[in-house]
Coordinates of C-alpha atoms in Angstrom, one line a residue:
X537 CA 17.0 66.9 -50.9
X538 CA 16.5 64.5 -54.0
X539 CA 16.6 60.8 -53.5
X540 CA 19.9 58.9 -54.7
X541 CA 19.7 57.8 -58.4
X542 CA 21.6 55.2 -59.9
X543 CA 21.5 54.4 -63.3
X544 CA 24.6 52.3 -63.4
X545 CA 26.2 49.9 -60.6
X546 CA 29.6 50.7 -62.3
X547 CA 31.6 53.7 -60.2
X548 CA 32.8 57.1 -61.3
X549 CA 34.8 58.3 -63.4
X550 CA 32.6 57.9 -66.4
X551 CA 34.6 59.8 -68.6
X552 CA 37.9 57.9 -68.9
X553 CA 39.8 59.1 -71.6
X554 CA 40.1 62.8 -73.8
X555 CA 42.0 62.5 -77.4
X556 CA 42.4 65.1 -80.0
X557 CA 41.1 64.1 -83.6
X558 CA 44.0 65.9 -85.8
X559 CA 42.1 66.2 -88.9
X560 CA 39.1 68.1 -87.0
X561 CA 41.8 70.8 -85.8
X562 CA 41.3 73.1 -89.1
X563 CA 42.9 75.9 -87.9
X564 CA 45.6 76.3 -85.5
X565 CA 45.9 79.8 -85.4
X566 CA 42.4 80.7 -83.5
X567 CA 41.4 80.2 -80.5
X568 CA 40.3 77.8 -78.7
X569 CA 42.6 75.6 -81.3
X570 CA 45.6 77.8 -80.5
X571 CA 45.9 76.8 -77.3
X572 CA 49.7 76.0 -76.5
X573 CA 48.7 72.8 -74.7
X574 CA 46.8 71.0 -77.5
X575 CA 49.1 69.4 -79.2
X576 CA 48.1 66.5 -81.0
X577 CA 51.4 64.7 -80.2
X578 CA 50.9 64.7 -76.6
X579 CA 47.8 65.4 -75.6
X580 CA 45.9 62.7 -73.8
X581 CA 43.7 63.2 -70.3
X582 CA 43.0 60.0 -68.6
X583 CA 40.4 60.5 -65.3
X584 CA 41.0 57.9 -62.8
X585 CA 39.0 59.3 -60.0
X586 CA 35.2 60.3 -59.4
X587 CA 36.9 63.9 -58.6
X588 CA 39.1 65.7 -60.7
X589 CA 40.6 69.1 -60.1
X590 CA 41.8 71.6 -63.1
X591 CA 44.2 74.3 -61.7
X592 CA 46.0 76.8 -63.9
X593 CA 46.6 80.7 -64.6
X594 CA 43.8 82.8 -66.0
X595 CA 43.9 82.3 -69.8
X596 CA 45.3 78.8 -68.9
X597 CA 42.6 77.2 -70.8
X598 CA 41.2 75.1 -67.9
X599 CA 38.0 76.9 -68.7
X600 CA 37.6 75.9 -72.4
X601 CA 38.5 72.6 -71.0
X602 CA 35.3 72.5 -69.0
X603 CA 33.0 74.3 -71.6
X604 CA 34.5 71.3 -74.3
X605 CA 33.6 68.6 -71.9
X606 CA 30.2 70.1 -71.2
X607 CA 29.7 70.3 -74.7
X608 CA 30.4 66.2 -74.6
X609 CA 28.0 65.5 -72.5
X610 CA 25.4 67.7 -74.3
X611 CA 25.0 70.5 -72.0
X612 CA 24.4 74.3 -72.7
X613 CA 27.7 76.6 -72.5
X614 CA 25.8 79.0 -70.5
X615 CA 25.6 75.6 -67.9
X616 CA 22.3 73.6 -66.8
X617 CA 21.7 70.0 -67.8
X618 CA 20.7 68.1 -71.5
X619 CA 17.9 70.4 -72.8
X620 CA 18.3 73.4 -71.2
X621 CA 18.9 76.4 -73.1
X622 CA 18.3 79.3 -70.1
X623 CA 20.6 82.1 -72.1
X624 CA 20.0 82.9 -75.8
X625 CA 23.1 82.8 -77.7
X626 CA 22.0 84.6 -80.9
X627 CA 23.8 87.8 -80.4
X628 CA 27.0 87.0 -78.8
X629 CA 30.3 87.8 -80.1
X630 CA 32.3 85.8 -77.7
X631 CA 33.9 82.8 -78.9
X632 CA 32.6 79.6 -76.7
X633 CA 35.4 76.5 -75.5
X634 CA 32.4 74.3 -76.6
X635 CA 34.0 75.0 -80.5
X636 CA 37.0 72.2 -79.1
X637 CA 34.4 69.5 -78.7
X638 CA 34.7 69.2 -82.1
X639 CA 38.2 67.9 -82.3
X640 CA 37.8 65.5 -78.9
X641 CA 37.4 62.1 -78.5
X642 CA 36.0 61.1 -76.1
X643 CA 36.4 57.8 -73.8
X644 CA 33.3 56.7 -71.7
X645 CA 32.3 53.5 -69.3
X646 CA 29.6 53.5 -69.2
X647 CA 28.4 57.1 -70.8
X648 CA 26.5 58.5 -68.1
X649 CA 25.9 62.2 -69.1
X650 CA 23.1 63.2 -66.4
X651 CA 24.3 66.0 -64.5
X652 CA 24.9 69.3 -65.0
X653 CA 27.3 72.0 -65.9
X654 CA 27.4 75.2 -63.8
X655 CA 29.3 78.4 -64.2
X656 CA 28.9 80.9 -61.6
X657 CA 28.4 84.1 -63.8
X658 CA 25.1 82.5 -65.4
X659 CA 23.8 81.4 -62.2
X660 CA 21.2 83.7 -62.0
X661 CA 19.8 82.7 -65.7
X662 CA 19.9 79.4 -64.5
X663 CA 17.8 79.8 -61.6
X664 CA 15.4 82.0 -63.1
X665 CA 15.3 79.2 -66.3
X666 CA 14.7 76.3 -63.5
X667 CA 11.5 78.1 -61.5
X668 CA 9.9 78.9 -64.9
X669 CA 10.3 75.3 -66.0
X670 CA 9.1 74.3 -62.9
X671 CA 5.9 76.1 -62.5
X672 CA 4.9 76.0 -66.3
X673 CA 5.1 72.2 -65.6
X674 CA 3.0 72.5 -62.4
X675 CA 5.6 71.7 -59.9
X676 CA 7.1 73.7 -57.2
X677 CA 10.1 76.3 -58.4
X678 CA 12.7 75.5 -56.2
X679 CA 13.6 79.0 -55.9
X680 CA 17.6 79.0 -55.2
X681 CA 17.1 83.0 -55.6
X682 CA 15.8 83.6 -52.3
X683 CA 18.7 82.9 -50.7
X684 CA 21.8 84.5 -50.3
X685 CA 24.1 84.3 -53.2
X686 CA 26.2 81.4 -51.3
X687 CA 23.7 79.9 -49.6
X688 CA 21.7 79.6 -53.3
X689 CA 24.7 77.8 -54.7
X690 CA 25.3 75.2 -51.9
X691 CA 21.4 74.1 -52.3
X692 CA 21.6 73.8 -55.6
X693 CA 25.0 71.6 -55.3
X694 CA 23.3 69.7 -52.8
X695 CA 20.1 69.8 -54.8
X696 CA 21.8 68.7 -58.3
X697 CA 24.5 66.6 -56.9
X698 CA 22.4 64.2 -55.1
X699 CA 22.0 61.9 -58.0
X700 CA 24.2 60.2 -60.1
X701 CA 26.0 62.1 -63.3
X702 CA 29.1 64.1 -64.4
X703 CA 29.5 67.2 -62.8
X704 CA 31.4 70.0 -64.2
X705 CA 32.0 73.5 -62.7
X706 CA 34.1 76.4 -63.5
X707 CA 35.4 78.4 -61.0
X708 CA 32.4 77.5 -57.9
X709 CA 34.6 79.5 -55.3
X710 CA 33.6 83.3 -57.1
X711 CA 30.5 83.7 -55.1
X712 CA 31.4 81.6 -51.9
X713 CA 33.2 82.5 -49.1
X714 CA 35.9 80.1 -47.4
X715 CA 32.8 79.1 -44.8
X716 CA 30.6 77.7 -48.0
X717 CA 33.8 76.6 -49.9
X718 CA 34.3 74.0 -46.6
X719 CA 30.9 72.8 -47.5
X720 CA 31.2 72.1 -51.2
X721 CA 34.8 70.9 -50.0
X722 CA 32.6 68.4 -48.0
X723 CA 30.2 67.8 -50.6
X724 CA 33.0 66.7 -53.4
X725 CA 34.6 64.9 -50.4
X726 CA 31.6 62.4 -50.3
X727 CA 31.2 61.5 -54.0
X728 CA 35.1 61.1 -54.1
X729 CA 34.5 58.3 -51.4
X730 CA 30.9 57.1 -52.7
X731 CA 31.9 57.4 -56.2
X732 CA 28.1 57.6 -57.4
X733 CA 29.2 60.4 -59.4
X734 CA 31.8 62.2 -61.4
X735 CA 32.8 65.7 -60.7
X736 CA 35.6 67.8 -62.6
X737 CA 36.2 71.2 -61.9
X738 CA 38.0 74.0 -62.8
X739 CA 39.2 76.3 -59.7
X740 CA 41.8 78.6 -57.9
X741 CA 40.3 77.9 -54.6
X742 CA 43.1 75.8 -52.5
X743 CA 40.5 74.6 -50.4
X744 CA 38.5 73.0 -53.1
X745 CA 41.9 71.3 -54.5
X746 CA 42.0 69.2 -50.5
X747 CA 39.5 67.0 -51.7
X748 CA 41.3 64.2 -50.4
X749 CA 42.1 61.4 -53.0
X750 CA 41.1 63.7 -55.4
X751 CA 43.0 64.1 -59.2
X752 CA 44.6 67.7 -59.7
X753 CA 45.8 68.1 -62.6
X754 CA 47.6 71.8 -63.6
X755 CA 47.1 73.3 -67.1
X756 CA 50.1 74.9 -68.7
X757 CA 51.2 75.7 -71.9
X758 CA 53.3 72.4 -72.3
X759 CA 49.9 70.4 -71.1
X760 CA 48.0 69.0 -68.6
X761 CA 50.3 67.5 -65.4
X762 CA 49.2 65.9 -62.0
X763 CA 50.3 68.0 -58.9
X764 CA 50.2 67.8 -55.4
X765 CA 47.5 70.8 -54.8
X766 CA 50.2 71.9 -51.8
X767 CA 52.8 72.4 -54.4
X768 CA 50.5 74.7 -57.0
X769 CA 51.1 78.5 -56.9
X770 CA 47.9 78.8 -55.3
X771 CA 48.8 77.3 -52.0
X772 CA 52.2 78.5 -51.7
X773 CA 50.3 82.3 -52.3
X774 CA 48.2 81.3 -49.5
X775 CA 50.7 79.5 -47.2
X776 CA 53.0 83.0 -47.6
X777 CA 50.4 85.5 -46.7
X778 CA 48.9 83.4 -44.0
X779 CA 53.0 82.7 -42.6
X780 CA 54.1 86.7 -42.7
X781 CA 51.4 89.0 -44.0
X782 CA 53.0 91.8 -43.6
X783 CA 56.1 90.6 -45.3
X784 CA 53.7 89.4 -47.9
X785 CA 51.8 92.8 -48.6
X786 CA 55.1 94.5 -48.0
X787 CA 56.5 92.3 -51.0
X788 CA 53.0 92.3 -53.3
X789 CA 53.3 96.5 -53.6
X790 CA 56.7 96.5 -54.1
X791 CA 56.3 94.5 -56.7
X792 CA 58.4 91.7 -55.7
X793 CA 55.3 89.2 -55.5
X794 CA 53.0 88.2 -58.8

């Protein structure tokens, strides 16, 4: 594992404050400006703690949240760190979060924006981008790809996540099982208490949004509100099943559940 880095004595969050810049929202009408939630009038995301949690429906926005952020702090929307480019973007159609950056302000003390920005379905690129780095520059690949899919993600948390930064993920829990979601649990757990770094992540995973003292804030279409992760959907889905799952199965085909 990497030796403990500080840069800066001062303790996460680094990234206090989001604001819109009206005049750089040009149009309204396309995405990711369209979202219901960014209204200039009330939109305005404080971070007071070294781990924050995004929760919200799929097409939410808590995604394009995360890509705007990484944008920020100068990382690649395909994820890795400041200077890595592991996907080429040249031919894509789809229309990146990173486009909101444009119209954020953003509030930093001090700005630390080491870290890293990972998204699970360019994992792979990543990996592959990181042992070719590694061994063009004559050092040992570190060769997450010989794991198992969950095992390669927890050592490269542990890996990355060792040294100070800002950490953003987008939906971590995809390729992990409850078992490794425990340890990333644990993992986000220790820099919550330590506050060497800043971690803000975008998840449907209840067990990821236990990370005790932890912010979770849930993204709707009227904006972004702090929640109590036992009072989301996501838990009460979970807390249903695990009560009566028959009841609960019974009540999902019949149509009766979402």
């Amino acid at each position: 594992m990497a030796r403990k880095r500080r840069d800066t004595a001062l303790p996460a969050p680094f990234l206090k404050r989001l604001s819109l810049i009206p005049e750089h929202m040009t149009d309204r009408t396309t995405y990711p400006m369209n979202l219901p939630w960014l209204d200039p009038d009330r939109f305005d995301l404080e971070f007071a703690t070294p781990v924050t949690i995004i929760v919200g429906e799929n097409g939410s926005g808590k995604s394009t949240l995360i890509e705007a952020i990484a944008a920020l702090a100068g990382y690649d929307e395909a994820g890795g760190g400041k200077g890595y480019r592991p996907v080429d973007h040249d031919g894509a159609l789809d229309r990146s979060g990173a486009g909101l950056a444009d119209a954020l302000r953003a509030g930093w003390l001090p700005k630390v924006t080491d870290g890293w920005f990972f998204r699970a379905e360019s994992f792979f690129s990543v990996a592959r981008y990181l042992d070719k780095v590694a061994v063009e520059t004559g050092g040992a690949a570190p060769d997450f790809l010989s794991w198992s899919h969950g095992e390669g993600f927890i050592r490269f948390f542990e890996d990355r996540m060792d040294r100070q930064g800002i950490y953003l993920l987008d939906e971590p829990e995809s390729a992990l099982s409850p078992t490794r979601q425990i340890e990333l649990l644990r993992l986000f757990a220790r820099l919550q208490e330590s506050a060497l770094s800043q971690v803000i992540v975008a998840t449907h995973s209840p067990i990821l949004m236990a990370v005790p003292g932890a912010t979770v804030l849930q993204i709707t279409h009227r904006g972004l509100s702090p929640i109590g992760y036992r009072d989301t959907t996501h838990f009460e889905l979970y807390r249903a099943f695990v009560s009566d799952p028959e009841g609960f199965i019974a009540d999902a085909l019949s149509g009766d559940r979402p």
